[in-house]
Short mmCIF file of C-alpha atoms in Angstrom, two decimals:
data_model
loop_
_atom_site.label_atom_id
_atom_site.label_comp_id
_atom_site.label_asym_id
_atom_site.label_seq_id
_atom_site.Cartn_x
_atom_site.Cartn_y
_atom_site.Cartn_z
CA VAL Q 1 -14.86 14.06 15.47
CA ASP Q 2 -15.01 10.38 14.52
CA HIS Q 3 -12.39 10.94 11.80
CA GLN Q 4 -10.12 12.83 14.22
CA LYS Q 5 -10.47 10.08 16.81
CA ALA Q 6 -9.72 7.36 14.22
CA ASP Q 7 -6.69 9.32 13.03
CA TRP Q 8 -5.43 9.74 16.60
CA VAL Q 9 -5.88 6.07 17.50
CA SER Q 10 -4.40 4.90 14.20
CA ILE Q 11 -1.24 6.96 13.86
CA HIS Q 12 -1.31 10.61 14.98
CA GLU Q 13 -0.37 9.84 18.58
CA ARG Q 14 2.80 8.12 17.32
CA ILE Q 15 3.90 10.86 14.94
CA CYS Q 16 2.61 14.00 16.69
CA GLN Q 17 5.99 15.02 18.16
CA LEU Q 18 7.79 14.10 14.91
CA LEU Q 19 5.64 16.57 12.96
CA ILE Q 20 6.80 19.63 14.95
CA PRO Q 21 10.30 20.00 13.39
CA ILE Q 22 8.85 19.18 9.94
CA ARG Q 23 6.21 21.90 10.18
CA THR Q 24 8.67 24.49 11.52
CA SER Q 25 10.05 26.77 8.80
CA LEU Q 26 13.81 27.17 8.45
CA PRO Q 27 15.17 30.57 9.61
CA PHE Q 28 15.49 32.93 6.66
CA LEU Q 29 19.01 34.26 7.35
CA LEU Q 30 20.97 31.05 6.86
CA SER Q 31 24.03 30.33 4.78
CA GLU Q 32 23.64 28.07 1.74
CA LYS Q 33 25.47 25.27 3.58
CA GLU Q 34 23.11 25.55 6.59
CA ARG Q 35 20.05 25.61 4.33
CA LYS Q 36 21.26 22.52 2.49
CA HIS Q 37 21.87 20.72 5.80
CA GLY Q 38 18.40 21.78 7.03
CA THR Q 39 16.76 20.46 3.86
CA GLU Q 40 18.63 17.13 4.15
CA GLN Q 41 17.49 16.77 7.78
CA LEU Q 42 13.90 17.55 6.77
CA VAL Q 43 13.89 14.84 4.04
CA LYS Q 44 15.45 12.37 6.52
CA ARG Q 45 12.66 13.03 9.03
CA GLN Q 46 9.99 12.77 6.34
CA LYS Q 47 11.37 9.40 5.16
CA TYR Q 48 11.38 8.15 8.76
CA ILE Q 49 7.69 9.12 9.08
CA ILE Q 50 6.91 7.36 5.74
CA ASP Q 51 8.48 4.13 7.08
CA LEU Q 52 6.70 4.45 10.45
CA THR Q 53 3.24 5.21 9.03
CA TYR Q 54 3.53 2.54 6.29
CA SER Q 55 4.64 -0.20 8.70
CA THR Q 56 1.91 0.82 11.19
CA ALA Q 57 -0.74 0.58 8.43
CA GLN Q 58 0.66 -2.82 7.39
CA GLU Q 59 0.41 -4.03 11.00
CA PHE Q 60 -3.25 -2.99 11.20
CA VAL Q 61 -4.06 -4.74 7.89
CA SER Q 62 -2.33 -7.98 8.96
CA GLU Q 63 -4.38 -7.87 12.20
CA GLY Q 64 -7.59 -7.41 10.18
CA LYS Q 65 -8.06 -3.83 11.46
CA HIS Q 66 -8.62 -2.33 8.01
CA LYS Q 67 -10.40 0.85 9.13
CA GLU Q 68 -7.58 1.70 11.55
CA ALA Q 69 -5.04 1.19 8.76
CA ILE Q 70 -6.50 3.87 6.46
CA PRO Q 71 -5.39 7.05 8.35
CA ALA Q 72 -1.85 5.67 8.75
CA ALA Q 73 -1.65 4.70 5.06
CA LEU Q 74 -2.95 8.17 4.07
CA HIS Q 75 -0.11 9.79 6.04
CA ALA Q 76 2.37 7.46 4.28
CA LEU Q 77 0.97 8.58 0.92
CA ARG Q 78 1.01 12.27 1.86
CA PHE Q 79 4.64 12.28 3.01
CA SER Q 80 5.71 10.10 0.05
CA THR Q 81 4.16 12.72 -2.25
CA GLU Q 82 6.01 15.52 -0.44
CA VAL Q 83 9.37 13.71 -0.72
CA TYR Q 84 9.14 12.03 -4.14
CA GLY Q 85 6.51 13.99 -6.10
CA SER Q 86 2.97 13.06 -7.13
CA ASN Q 87 3.89 10.79 -10.07
CA SER Q 88 6.73 8.82 -8.47
CA VAL Q 89 6.78 5.02 -8.42
CA GLN Q 90 7.68 5.39 -4.72
CA LEU Q 91 3.99 6.20 -4.09
CA VAL Q 92 2.73 2.84 -5.40
CA PRO Q 93 3.22 0.84 -2.14
CA ALA Q 94 1.13 3.41 -0.22
CA TYR Q 95 -1.62 3.34 -2.90
CA LEU Q 96 -1.70 -0.49 -2.82
CA LEU Q 97 -1.87 -0.50 0.99
CA LEU Q 98 -4.73 2.01 0.92
CA ALA Q 99 -6.55 -0.14 -1.64
CA GLU Q 100 -6.06 -3.27 0.50
CA ALA Q 101 -7.28 -1.46 3.62
CA SER Q 102 -10.32 -0.11 1.73
CA THR Q 103 -11.14 -3.60 0.39
CA GLY Q 104 -11.28 -5.13 3.89
CA LYS Q 105 -14.49 -6.84 5.00
CA TYR Q 106 -15.13 -4.21 7.70
CA CYS Q 107 -14.77 -1.36 5.18
CA VAL Q 108 -18.07 -1.89 3.39
CA GLY Q 109 -18.75 0.99 1.02
CA HIS Q 110 -15.06 1.79 0.56
CA LEU Q 111 -14.65 -0.11 -2.74
CA PRO Q 112 -14.94 3.09 -4.85
CA GLU Q 113 -11.96 4.51 -2.92
CA ALA Q 114 -10.04 1.25 -3.42
CA SER Q 115 -10.74 1.46 -7.16
CA LYS Q 116 -9.42 5.05 -7.24
CA TYR Q 117 -6.20 4.11 -5.40
CA LEU Q 118 -5.61 1.13 -7.70
CA SER Q 119 -6.17 3.22 -10.83
CA GLN Q 120 -3.59 5.71 -9.58
CA ALA Q 121 -1.08 2.93 -8.82
CA GLN Q 122 -1.71 1.29 -12.21
CA TRP Q 123 -1.23 4.61 -14.03
CA ILE Q 124 2.12 5.23 -12.31
CA VAL Q 125 3.36 1.67 -13.02
CA LEU Q 126 2.38 1.96 -16.71
CA ARG Q 127 4.28 5.26 -16.95
CA THR Q 128 7.42 3.73 -15.38
CA PRO Q 129 9.16 1.50 -17.98
CA ASP Q 130 11.79 0.26 -15.51
CA CYS Q 131 9.26 -0.50 -12.75
CA SER Q 132 10.44 -3.51 -10.72
CA VAL Q 133 8.72 -6.87 -11.20
CA ALA Q 134 8.31 -7.01 -7.40
CA LEU Q 135 6.05 -3.96 -7.56
CA GLN Q 136 4.19 -5.22 -10.65
CA TYR Q 137 3.23 -8.53 -9.02
CA LYS Q 138 1.97 -6.66 -5.95
CA LEU Q 139 -0.17 -4.45 -8.19
CA HIS Q 140 -1.74 -7.51 -9.87
CA ARG Q 141 -2.37 -9.09 -6.46
CA SER Q 142 -4.12 -5.95 -5.24
CA LEU Q 143 -6.24 -5.84 -8.41
CA GLY Q 144 -7.07 -9.53 -7.96
CA LEU Q 145 -8.21 -8.98 -4.36
CA PHE Q 146 -10.24 -5.94 -5.39
CA TYR Q 147 -12.11 -7.81 -8.15
CA ALA Q 148 -12.67 -10.76 -5.80
CA ALA Q 149 -14.22 -8.37 -3.26
CA GLU Q 150 -16.45 -7.02 -6.05
CA GLY Q 151 -17.47 -10.56 -6.99
CA ASN Q 152 -15.87 -10.29 -10.45
CA PHE Q 153 -14.11 -13.67 -10.26
CA GLU Q 154 -13.00 -13.80 -13.89
CA GLN Q 155 -11.01 -10.55 -13.57
CA ALA Q 156 -9.77 -11.61 -10.13
CA LEU Q 157 -8.32 -14.86 -11.54
CA TYR Q 158 -6.78 -13.01 -14.50
CA HIS Q 159 -4.85 -10.64 -12.20
CA LEU Q 160 -3.90 -13.36 -9.71
CA ALA Q 161 -2.53 -15.48 -12.58
CA ASN Q 162 -0.35 -12.49 -13.56
CA ASP Q 163 0.64 -12.09 -9.91
CA ILE Q 164 1.80 -15.75 -9.73
CA TYR Q 165 3.61 -15.56 -13.08
CA LEU Q 166 5.55 -12.40 -12.14
CA ALA Q 167 6.31 -13.52 -8.58
CA SER Q 168 7.51 -16.97 -9.68
CA SER Q 169 9.68 -15.53 -12.49
CA THR Q 170 11.45 -13.31 -9.94
CA PHE Q 171 11.44 -15.32 -6.71
CA GLY Q 172 10.86 -18.92 -7.92
CA LEU Q 173 7.86 -21.26 -8.01
CA LYS Q 174 8.34 -22.40 -4.41
CA SER Q 175 8.81 -18.94 -2.89
CA ILE Q 176 6.75 -17.38 -0.11
CA GLU Q 177 6.00 -14.46 -2.47
CA THR Q 178 4.43 -16.82 -5.04
CA SER Q 179 2.48 -18.80 -2.42
CA GLY Q 180 0.42 -15.69 -1.58
CA GLY Q 181 -0.93 -15.60 -5.16
CA TYR Q 182 -1.83 -19.31 -5.01
CA PHE Q 183 -3.62 -18.75 -1.69
CA HIS Q 184 -5.77 -15.88 -2.97
CA MET Q 185 -6.52 -17.77 -6.19
CA ALA Q 186 -7.59 -20.79 -4.12
CA ASN Q 187 -9.98 -18.53 -2.17
CA VAL Q 188 -11.57 -17.37 -5.45
CA PHE Q 189 -12.09 -20.97 -6.65
CA PHE Q 190 -13.47 -21.81 -3.20
CA ARG Q 191 -16.05 -19.02 -3.55
CA GLN Q 192 -16.98 -20.45 -6.97
CA ASN Q 193 -17.52 -23.89 -5.33
CA LYS Q 194 -14.73 -25.37 -7.49
CA MET Q 195 -13.44 -27.37 -4.54
CA ASP Q 196 -11.06 -29.70 -6.42
CA ILE Q 197 -9.07 -26.77 -7.84
CA ALA Q 198 -9.24 -24.83 -4.56
CA ASN Q 199 -7.95 -27.81 -2.51
CA SER Q 200 -5.18 -28.45 -5.03
CA LEU Q 201 -4.01 -24.82 -4.71
CA TYR Q 202 -4.29 -24.86 -0.90
CA THR Q 203 -2.07 -27.98 -0.94
CA GLU Q 204 0.42 -26.11 -3.15
CA VAL Q 205 0.50 -23.25 -0.60
#
């Protein structure tokens, strides 16, 4: 009941009506042209739901409502899998969002799930030679945040350094994208009581 309530509050209320045409089977006696049109409409609706559920989960995470974000992010992952297949690089954003939501401070005990989502994202990125740098830096940032949550600061700094390197090589040293990596790295140094380095990085941000 708690899971159903969380799902309803998080996302289901928003997508309930949208699911009806998706779950309705196409009539059997259709011409090839009609079937093709029906399939195109189905994929269009599924992509709309992916965008809606992903942006809703992002909103919850940015508001610090990590638990509420998880059901919405799970729907984004499920529909992404249906549209793109289980090994597609298109699934990585949903996996990273699920990992971030599971790493939140109010999601104590969810770190094993976060680790599983990150492993899946990492595996897909490694198997995609032409994976964009934008996605790679986000993966390193997620890994950095995960290790910081675990208290493994050495690994956290390693991944955040990769995050900054990749983001700056694509967007520039003074970009908003790069500043996020500096900020999270500063937080790690702050937790290690290395205040000079932390303050220097906060100033950079």
